[in-house]
């Protein structure tokens, strides 16, 4: 019995090792998204002498549809960001208007944070817009991780020149990402920590983004609720529903 | 209209009572309350060297009550207290503010003296019934049909001026509005702002849909004495946003009349990686002036006489805005308007600093120049310092 177990174990192990970089990225990406997801999170922008905390609710379906509702602070409460495939809109409750955003808005920093709209909602980009290579293994947060190097494909419309991604071998969590610009200079670092279990999936509940040019600056995302494969009505991802999101 | 509002109010009261009986705790959970208090100090120089200062305490209260998952009541009130030199110099201020342009008089002047004017106006008071496929709103509300930032020829009900920076919410109209969702990204909408006869009313329908990455809207309606035909389009050209908005006004009495008016606005917007946002627009008003009208109140025309049919007094007006964040706490923008023909220019720089989570401050300037006999003359300057607390 033990012998069989060992064989099976060894086989599984070797098959994990033989997994391609692309497969790893695909698994980590699909784990982070599920078929659909609902999350409640806080985003804190930290500057040496200043701090701002925002709370958000966010729904997503597949890779194409996502919508986020700001629930605090008071001034921005009720603002909505809607994305459908390549189109994006912003709903402002004070003027009761939905404004269509120019495509260039996607590569700019989101609401004063240290990550872009793209970072926030275009996760799938890691699968389709880059070529992938395993370049080593390292221990992060006491977990054995693959280190992957992602280089954008020639026609990809991405902001980054290169990404280094650390993914743990057991639960496929992205625990660290280094963002390089087009000149291959490192500009941002993302670090995941405080691992929690959400619907049986282990994921870091705290993500910190550091812009490396500005010491003392960072943006922290903390997930309070994170549910996967929930049923979300189709009309949540529509311009006519933005004023009714709760 | 008055009867309708009365019936609506009755409806609200009875259904709220029902809700109250059902579940006292739930009732409180379903009431939401928000708003702001602002203090603004303004200083202006108009055609002279003397500075006129004024003060404004500005409060907005928003109440929203969800009677059940379908029925919602909204009431918002704008309270303002004016005092200072400008208030003192304008004895008619109280009377002007007391004049509610809506069907119902919901503007009140609790105090009116040369030194202090207090005004309260309910600029939102409506109930809405929302179901999965449709929504009905009755009462004072904002009907926002525009797609552009600077000028909105499609905004038949609530056309506004970007220059009135201290009133983002805009006034409401007393109307009935029905929206029917024909799909996730398409809808049919009808809105009616009743007057004593059709020539004093607006009744219009709007059809919205999304076509291969473009938001498109078509409108048709009775706009006072005119028939209005409109088209709005929001799409993109490469990485820039492109918006087109146009309404054609045809007098109902005599179709062959030459007083048809075309109001069209085109804009481009673009945002850089660093988050600097550009917006450029042009407005064409076929009934606008092509040359200097030497009007005394051109600046007033920027603010008060704005309608979808006459958004600017000039035939062509240009608009450019650049805005961005220096830090997450500091936002700055620079806006320029140029009225061709009238040869008038307005420059509006502003800087906002978010002091704490709910407290922000703003400094904004308005500089007006005209160009007569190829000489640029300053016409007026306004400087506004504002402190706001949001709750």
XYZ file of C-alpha atoms in Angstrom:
637
model
C 0.000 0.000 0.000
C 2.774 2.334 1.016
C 4.692 1.490 -2.083
C 1.767 2.401 -4.304
C 1.309 5.610 -2.426
C 4.943 6.515 -2.949
C 4.753 5.768 -6.627
C 1.627 7.850 -7.040
C 3.187 10.579 -4.947
C 6.398 10.588 -6.973
C 4.406 10.600 -10.172
C 2.330 13.583 -9.078
C 5.438 15.343 -7.977
C 7.264 14.836 -11.213
C 4.212 15.889 -13.165
C 4.134 19.120 -11.175
C 7.758 19.700 -11.977
C 7.221 19.034 -15.610
C 4.410 21.583 -15.728
C 5.138 24.295 -18.231
C 5.386 27.932 -17.257
C 2.280 28.634 -19.333
C 0.280 25.977 -17.470
C 1.337 27.480 -14.136
C 0.270 30.948 -15.209
C -3.028 29.577 -16.513
C -3.777 27.846 -13.221
C -2.841 30.848 -11.065
C -4.907 33.114 -13.289
C -7.994 30.919 -13.231
C -7.720 30.438 -9.442
C -7.638 34.183 -8.960
C -10.702 34.685 -11.053
C -12.940 31.627 -11.059
C -15.853 31.698 -13.493
C -17.114 34.654 -11.548
C -16.216 36.422 -8.327
C -17.456 38.863 -5.744
C -15.079 40.712 -3.443
C -15.198 43.363 -0.760
C -11.908 45.112 -0.204
C -10.227 48.177 1.146
C -7.537 50.058 -0.720
C -5.156 52.246 1.246
C -2.904 54.739 -0.498
C 0.096 55.435 1.713
C 2.382 58.442 1.298
C 5.032 59.541 3.817
C 2.738 62.123 5.471
C -0.652 61.255 4.074
C -2.995 58.290 3.819
C -6.308 57.566 2.152
C -8.522 54.553 2.632
C -11.227 53.508 0.188
C -13.677 50.638 0.359
C -14.933 48.811 -2.707
C -17.256 46.053 -3.780
C -16.371 44.312 -6.956
C -18.040 41.757 -9.223
C -16.460 39.943 -12.142
C -17.486 37.387 -14.707
C -14.945 35.553 -16.805
C -12.179 37.717 -18.179
C -14.375 40.200 -20.007
C -16.764 41.666 -17.463
C -16.094 43.485 -14.222
C -17.744 46.217 -12.214
C -16.557 47.983 -9.041
C -18.560 50.141 -6.666
C -16.881 52.582 -4.268
C -18.585 52.406 -0.854
C -16.392 54.904 1.021
C -15.179 57.645 1.534
C -18.303 59.818 1.404
C -17.146 61.976 -1.482
C -16.600 59.074 -3.877
C -19.338 56.804 -2.540
C -21.502 55.382 -5.308
C -18.920 55.841 -8.073
C -18.810 52.857 -10.386
C -16.204 51.520 -12.809
C -17.601 49.194 -15.426
C -15.604 47.188 -17.920
C -17.026 45.145 -20.763
C -14.381 43.601 -23.008
C -12.369 46.571 -24.286
C -14.852 49.255 -23.280
C -14.947 51.052 -19.929
C -17.294 53.519 -18.252
C -17.313 55.583 -15.102
C -20.558 56.438 -13.326
C -20.545 59.539 -11.117
C -23.560 59.680 -8.795
C -23.231 63.416 -8.008
C -23.838 64.341 -11.645
C -25.881 61.188 -12.377
C -23.960 60.464 -15.521
C -22.148 57.508 -17.050
C -19.056 58.657 -18.912
C -17.352 56.509 -21.497
C -13.606 56.377 -20.824
C -10.963 56.683 -23.541
C -8.978 53.438 -24.029
C -5.809 55.252 -22.894
C -7.355 55.603 -19.434
C -6.751 51.884 -18.861
C -2.994 52.268 -18.553
C -3.153 55.095 -16.035
C -3.045 54.751 -12.279
C -6.407 53.962 -10.785
C -7.840 56.633 -8.452
C -4.448 57.803 -7.248
C -3.228 54.323 -6.328
C 0.066 52.729 -7.331
C -1.495 50.277 -9.759
C -3.147 50.825 -13.107
C -6.661 50.016 -14.269
C -5.013 47.307 -16.302
C -3.372 45.754 -13.245
C -6.728 45.727 -11.558
C -8.927 44.220 -14.213
C -6.769 42.853 -16.985
C -5.244 39.959 -15.055
C -5.831 37.587 -17.941
C -3.236 39.609 -19.775
C -0.595 37.514 -17.993
C -1.764 34.469 -19.949
C -2.262 35.925 -23.402
C 0.045 38.928 -23.666
C 3.319 37.363 -22.491
C 5.668 34.480 -23.153
C 6.528 32.526 -20.006
C 9.652 30.848 -18.638
C 10.495 29.212 -15.299
C 13.783 30.752 -14.181
C 14.195 29.301 -10.693
C 12.705 28.376 -7.357
C 12.699 30.500 -4.191
C 11.125 30.481 -0.730
C 8.610 33.260 -0.102
C 6.447 33.485 3.034
C 7.904 30.072 3.970
C 6.475 28.608 0.787
C 8.302 26.951 -2.032
C 7.774 29.064 -5.149
C 8.522 29.016 -8.838
C 10.047 32.151 -10.206
C 8.693 32.921 -13.668
C 9.831 35.468 -16.193
C 7.169 36.970 -18.439
C 8.130 38.892 -21.564
C 5.380 40.645 -23.546
C 4.670 39.321 -27.024
C 5.421 41.641 -29.895
C 1.878 42.878 -30.516
C 0.692 42.984 -26.908
C -0.631 46.362 -25.768
C 0.772 46.228 -22.247
C 2.536 48.822 -20.144
C 5.311 46.587 -18.866
C 8.552 45.478 -20.491
C 8.952 42.420 -18.276
C 7.376 40.764 -15.238
C 8.933 38.457 -12.666
C 6.260 36.425 -10.903
C 6.703 34.179 -7.866
C 4.035 31.469 -7.602
C 3.811 28.948 -4.778
C 3.981 25.345 -5.913
C 1.155 24.032 -3.757
C -1.683 26.512 -4.107
C -0.571 28.517 -7.126
C -0.715 31.828 -5.252
C 1.025 34.853 -6.769
C 3.137 35.958 -3.828
C 5.391 38.468 -5.484
C 5.512 40.323 -8.795
C 8.196 42.644 -10.077
C 7.169 45.075 -12.821
C 9.800 46.304 -15.276
C 9.379 49.183 -17.726
C 10.215 49.109 -21.430
C 13.887 49.817 -20.678
C 13.826 46.757 -18.368
C 14.295 48.917 -15.265
C 12.384 47.667 -12.255
C 9.598 50.145 -11.367
C 6.994 48.420 -9.162
C 6.890 45.514 -6.774
C 3.803 43.673 -5.545
C 3.997 41.519 -2.421
C 1.214 39.186 -1.262
C 0.805 38.119 2.350
C -1.686 37.100 5.086
C -2.875 33.954 3.351
C -6.553 33.177 3.839
C -8.881 30.516 2.570
C -11.745 31.721 0.367
C -14.239 29.073 -0.742
C -11.562 26.461 -0.174
C -8.974 28.417 -2.180
C -5.874 29.724 -0.494
C -5.042 33.284 -1.520
C -3.037 36.171 -0.061
C -5.573 38.547 1.511
C -3.161 41.454 1.525
C -1.421 42.826 -1.565
C 1.080 45.643 -1.323
C 2.198 47.623 -4.373
C 5.420 49.561 -4.044
C 6.500 52.118 -6.669
C 10.268 51.767 -6.333
C 11.089 55.318 -7.451
C 9.282 56.843 -4.502
C 10.365 55.678 -1.111
C 7.630 55.567 1.507
C 4.868 55.256 -1.093
C 2.702 52.191 -1.360
C -0.829 51.005 -2.004
C -2.321 48.201 0.057
C -5.295 46.079 -1.010
C -6.966 44.008 1.698
C -9.660 41.523 0.775
C -12.401 41.247 3.413
C -14.731 39.022 1.418
C -13.822 37.026 -1.635
C -16.294 34.574 -3.113
C -15.814 32.580 -6.259
C -18.196 31.035 -8.775
C -21.114 33.016 -7.416
C -24.135 33.662 -9.557
C -24.243 37.283 -10.723
C -27.137 38.588 -12.819
C -26.035 39.499 -16.355
C -27.361 43.060 -16.036
C -24.842 43.897 -13.275
C -22.331 44.491 -16.050
C -24.395 47.061 -17.920
C -24.373 50.854 -18.109
C -28.031 50.982 -17.107
C -27.472 49.106 -13.837
C -24.571 51.208 -12.511
C -26.829 53.533 -10.527
C -28.565 50.578 -8.880
C -25.544 48.618 -7.638
C -25.522 48.181 -3.881
C -48.104 67.997 -12.210
C -49.065 69.192 -8.737
C -51.658 66.422 -8.479
C -49.147 63.868 -9.618
C -46.694 64.948 -6.983
C -49.442 64.911 -4.393
C -50.392 61.361 -5.353
C -46.724 60.370 -5.287
C -46.293 61.796 -1.826
C -49.381 59.992 -0.655
C -47.986 56.814 -2.154
C -44.676 57.332 -0.350
C -46.374 57.953 2.959
C -48.666 54.964 2.800
C -45.986 52.575 1.611
C -43.523 53.908 4.190
C -46.107 53.332 6.896
C -46.598 49.811 5.664
C -42.861 49.227 5.690
C -42.670 50.672 9.164
C -45.282 48.310 10.474
C -43.638 45.333 8.876
C -40.245 45.847 10.322
C -39.284 48.832 12.396
C -35.540 48.061 12.334
C -35.452 47.483 8.618
C -37.027 50.867 8.058
C -34.033 52.601 9.602
C -31.599 50.467 7.633
C -33.274 51.496 4.426
C -32.850 55.217 4.964
C -29.552 56.637 3.802
C -28.275 60.110 4.447
C -25.275 61.980 3.032
C -24.144 65.407 1.943
C -21.576 68.106 2.455
C -20.892 71.465 4.080
C -18.699 73.967 2.274
C -17.427 77.373 3.029
C -16.349 79.500 0.086
C -14.701 82.868 0.085
C -14.860 84.681 -3.235
C -13.160 87.829 -4.431
C -13.943 89.432 -7.743
C -12.686 92.324 -9.792
C -14.965 93.447 -12.609
C -14.066 96.372 -14.875
C -12.499 98.293 -12.031
C -9.712 98.086 -9.542
C -11.865 97.498 -6.500
C -12.172 94.027 -5.056
C -15.571 92.779 -3.992
C -15.515 89.923 -1.499
C -18.287 87.576 -0.536
C -18.889 84.502 1.611
C -20.993 81.455 1.029
C -21.856 78.632 3.383
C -23.203 75.860 1.245
C -24.793 72.702 2.527
C -26.341 69.780 0.698
C -28.426 67.079 2.333
C -29.360 63.912 0.504
C -31.987 61.526 1.773
C -32.784 58.234 0.131
C -35.379 55.809 1.322
C -35.741 52.285 -0.030
C -39.335 51.396 0.794
C -38.816 47.960 -0.694
C -36.528 46.473 -3.316
C -38.427 48.294 -6.087
C -39.604 51.574 -4.653
C -37.216 54.366 -3.684
C -37.800 57.946 -2.626
C -35.123 60.627 -3.020
C -35.122 64.118 -1.498
C -32.154 66.459 -1.757
C -31.980 69.994 -0.472
C -29.444 72.721 -1.167
C -29.045 75.263 1.603
C -26.990 78.392 1.104
C -26.123 81.328 3.310
C -24.710 84.413 1.541
C -23.019 87.290 3.316
C -20.431 89.883 2.442
C -19.915 92.867 0.157
C -21.381 91.306 -2.981
C -24.498 90.216 -1.077
C -24.796 93.721 0.292
C -24.447 95.258 -3.183
C -27.169 93.050 -4.648
C -30.474 93.764 -2.881
C -32.349 91.589 -5.397
C -30.334 88.456 -4.552
C -32.974 87.006 -2.232
C -35.714 87.498 -4.801
C -33.651 85.961 -7.602
C -32.896 82.896 -5.482
C -36.534 82.589 -4.413
C -37.645 82.224 -8.014
C -37.979 78.490 -8.601
C -38.043 77.838 -12.348
C -39.763 74.484 -11.882
C -43.511 73.711 -11.923
C -43.597 73.653 -8.165
C -42.174 76.344 -5.940
C -39.694 74.460 -3.783
C -37.361 77.379 -3.106
C -37.513 79.154 0.242
C -35.924 82.279 1.688
C -36.009 81.949 5.490
C -33.984 85.142 5.881
C -33.486 88.024 3.479
C -31.636 91.181 4.443
C -28.869 93.289 2.936
C -26.303 91.637 5.170
C -27.462 88.030 5.040
C -29.475 85.936 2.586
C -30.509 82.372 3.370
C -31.908 80.132 0.642
C -33.109 76.532 0.663
C -34.155 74.743 -2.485
C -35.291 71.178 -2.973
C -33.609 70.347 -6.265
C -34.402 66.629 -6.066
C -37.715 65.240 -4.857
C -38.828 62.135 -6.686
C -39.916 58.593 -6.291
C -38.725 55.828 -8.536
C -40.035 52.396 -9.161
C -37.435 50.028 -10.597
C -38.120 46.582 -11.909
C -35.790 44.320 -13.828
C -36.950 45.609 -17.195
C -38.009 49.176 -16.538
C -37.832 52.181 -14.260
C -40.316 54.976 -13.645
C -39.381 58.255 -11.947
C -41.831 60.952 -10.985
C -40.964 64.316 -9.485
C -38.076 66.754 -9.460
C -35.067 64.966 -10.901
C -32.089 65.335 -13.143
C -32.412 63.895 -16.629
C -28.899 63.718 -17.949
C -28.750 62.817 -21.611
C -25.403 64.333 -22.532
C -22.323 62.382 -23.614
C -19.730 65.177 -23.740
C -17.881 66.859 -20.896
C -18.074 70.517 -21.897
C -21.293 70.916 -23.895
C -24.342 68.738 -24.260
C -26.678 69.487 -27.170
C -28.575 66.256 -26.318
C -29.242 67.439 -22.771
C -32.760 68.750 -23.494
C -33.873 68.789 -19.874
C -30.827 69.713 -17.807
C -28.289 71.487 -20.017
C -25.578 72.956 -17.862
C -22.502 75.118 -17.862
C -19.181 73.701 -16.775
C -18.229 77.108 -15.432
C -20.680 76.892 -12.545
C -18.156 74.745 -10.674
C -19.880 74.993 -7.287
C -23.056 73.252 -8.445
C -22.045 69.916 -9.926
C -25.421 68.357 -9.173
C -27.299 70.949 -11.280
C -30.908 71.909 -10.798
C -33.615 69.326 -11.364
C -36.683 69.411 -13.610
C -40.223 68.479 -12.624
C -40.816 65.559 -14.910
C -41.983 62.037 -15.490
C -39.396 59.672 -16.880
C -39.808 56.119 -18.052
C -36.919 53.871 -19.026
C -37.363 50.477 -20.623
C -34.351 48.189 -20.938
C -34.490 46.407 -24.254
C -31.201 44.627 -23.560
C -28.135 44.809 -21.329
C -26.731 47.708 -23.281
C -29.817 49.127 -24.958
C -32.800 51.046 -23.681
C -35.729 53.185 -24.667
C -36.499 56.224 -22.590
C -39.356 58.715 -22.526
C -39.403 61.894 -20.497
C -42.047 64.564 -20.092
C -41.618 67.957 -18.493
C -45.151 69.353 -18.505
C -45.987 73.015 -19.048
C -49.301 74.809 -19.539
C -49.297 73.777 -23.235
C -47.020 71.869 -25.612
C -45.079 75.037 -26.491
C -44.065 75.292 -22.857
C -43.304 71.581 -22.429
C -40.605 69.121 -23.319
C -41.565 65.623 -24.353
C -38.879 63.422 -25.814
C -37.825 59.859 -26.450
C -34.282 58.527 -26.433
C -33.026 55.255 -27.850
C -29.634 54.077 -26.616
C -27.619 51.134 -27.881
C -24.076 49.860 -28.172
C -22.710 49.006 -31.584
C -19.254 47.424 -31.953
C -17.605 49.457 -29.223
C -19.650 52.621 -29.728
C -22.359 54.038 -27.474
C -25.008 55.516 -29.725
C -28.163 57.436 -28.869
C -30.947 58.867 -31.015
C -33.506 61.306 -29.742
C -36.731 62.787 -31.012
C -38.992 65.171 -29.180
C -41.063 68.252 -28.680
C -38.770 70.938 -27.268
C -40.984 73.918 -26.413
C -41.838 75.509 -29.799
C -39.446 73.241 -31.703
C -39.184 69.728 -32.915
C -35.850 68.279 -31.794
C -33.863 65.552 -33.568
C -30.645 64.415 -31.966
C -27.725 62.032 -32.238
C -25.081 61.207 -29.667
C -22.062 58.978 -30.141
C -19.239 57.953 -27.812
C -16.486 55.806 -29.264
C -12.762 55.806 -29.683
C -10.046 56.498 -32.226
C -7.051 54.337 -31.360
C -6.355 55.166 -27.711
C -8.247 58.459 -27.637
C -11.891 58.843 -26.808
C -14.123 60.459 -29.414
C -17.546 61.937 -28.731
C -20.089 63.536 -31.015
C -23.324 65.104 -29.905
C -25.772 67.021 -32.044
C -29.371 68.223 -31.934
C -31.315 69.889 -34.723
C -34.177 72.177 -33.663
C -36.957 72.826 -36.183
C -39.736 75.327 -35.340
C -43.092 73.503 -35.338
C -45.108 76.448 -36.707
C -43.325 76.884 -39.986
C -41.104 74.044 -41.083
C -39.659 76.199 -43.884
C -38.756 78.908 -41.427
C -35.084 79.727 -41.603
C -34.775 79.781 -37.811
C -33.764 76.121 -37.606
C -30.930 75.690 -35.145
C -28.153 73.147 -35.209
C -26.258 72.612 -31.973
C -23.262 70.291 -32.330
C -20.353 69.429 -30.115
C -17.361 67.206 -30.902
C -14.689 66.219 -28.420
C -11.541 64.165 -28.024
C -10.069 63.003 -24.774
C -6.853 61.235 -23.945
C -5.058 60.156 -20.828
C -1.304 59.649 -20.556
C 0.389 56.867 -18.613
C 1.208 59.362 -15.878
C -2.482 60.147 -15.516
C -2.604 63.517 -17.236
C -5.996 63.898 -18.848
C -6.712 66.068 -21.907
C -10.089 67.033 -23.243
C -10.662 69.238 -26.268
C -14.049 70.194 -27.622
C -15.622 72.419 -30.186
C -19.187 73.665 -30.100
C -21.107 74.873 -33.117
C -24.258 76.892 -32.478
C -25.793 77.868 -35.824
C -27.779 80.676 -34.193
C -24.718 82.061 -32.406
C -22.968 85.316 -33.156
C -20.220 85.415 -35.689
C -18.932 88.770 -34.565
C -18.635 90.737 -31.393
C -22.093 91.483 -30.023
C -20.679 93.908 -27.441
C -23.114 92.436 -24.969
C -22.800 93.701 -21.430
C -23.613 90.370 -19.954
C -21.480 87.939 -21.903
C -20.195 86.326 -18.747
C -23.762 85.846 -17.584
C -24.406 83.998 -20.832
C -21.721 81.528 -19.819
C -23.708 80.700 -16.729
C -27.407 81.357 -16.672
C -28.971 81.312 -20.124
C -27.691 77.872 -20.969
C -30.046 75.573 -22.897
C -29.462 72.653 -25.245
C -30.452 74.947 -28.108
C -28.208 77.805 -27.054
C -25.245 76.480 -25.103
C -22.966 79.409 -25.948
C -23.680 82.812 -27.545
C -20.927 82.406 -30.148
C -21.219 80.445 -33.376
C -18.014 78.574 -32.579
C -16.638 78.029 -29.109
C -13.510 76.067 -28.276
C -12.749 74.287 -25.049
C -9.598 72.650 -23.719
C -8.876 71.123 -20.392
C -5.832 69.482 -18.914
C -5.957 67.889 -15.490
C -3.870 65.572 -13.388
C -2.664 64.514 -9.972
C 0.612 65.840 -8.617
C 0.180 63.423 -5.726
C -2.900 61.390 -4.775
C -3.838 64.322 -2.504
C -3.317 67.158 -4.975
C -5.314 67.463 -8.189
C -4.928 70.320 -10.568
C -6.672 71.408 -13.728
C -6.495 74.173 -16.286
C -9.494 74.966 -18.436
C -9.791 77.419 -21.315
C -12.869 78.556 -23.239
C -12.600 80.690 -26.328
C -15.629 82.240 -28.025
C -14.746 82.957 -31.607
C -16.426 86.024 -33.058
C -17.221 87.343 -29.623
C -13.445 87.214 -29.146
C -13.838 86.360 -25.530
C -11.704 83.988 -23.528
C -12.132 82.461 -20.108
C -9.249 80.810 -18.290
C -10.007 78.687 -15.261
C -7.092 77.180 -13.300
C -7.810 75.178 -10.166
C -6.024 73.166 -7.524
C -7.603 70.791 -5.017
C -5.948 69.411 -1.916
C -7.501 66.549 -0.011
C -6.524 67.393 3.563
C -8.083 64.379 5.251
C -10.384 61.567 4.235
C -13.517 63.735 4.148
C -12.059 67.216 4.075
C -10.782 68.922 0.957
C -9.833 72.420 -0.052
C -9.861 74.095 -3.440
C -8.525 77.259 -4.967
C -9.992 78.271 -8.308
C -9.593 81.292 -10.530
C -11.684 82.644 -13.400
C -9.965 85.121 -15.680
C -11.944 86.703 -18.482
C -10.404 88.555 -21.396
C -11.711 90.038 -24.603
C -9.932 90.973 -27.751
C -11.035 94.318 -29.201
C -9.118 96.018 -32.028
C -6.383 93.394 -31.640
C -5.851 94.377 -28.033
C -6.391 91.883 -25.257
C -8.272 93.437 -22.359
C -8.898 91.876 -18.979
C -12.640 91.991 -18.264
C -12.930 90.367 -14.893
C -11.247 88.148 -12.372
C -12.805 85.879 -9.792
C -10.854 83.974 -7.169
C -12.563 81.337 -5.070
C -11.213 79.522 -2.016
C -13.313 76.653 -0.770
C -13.163 74.258 2.158
C -15.469 71.239 2.092
C -16.483 68.537 4.500
C -18.246 65.495 3.027
C -20.392 63.112 5.011
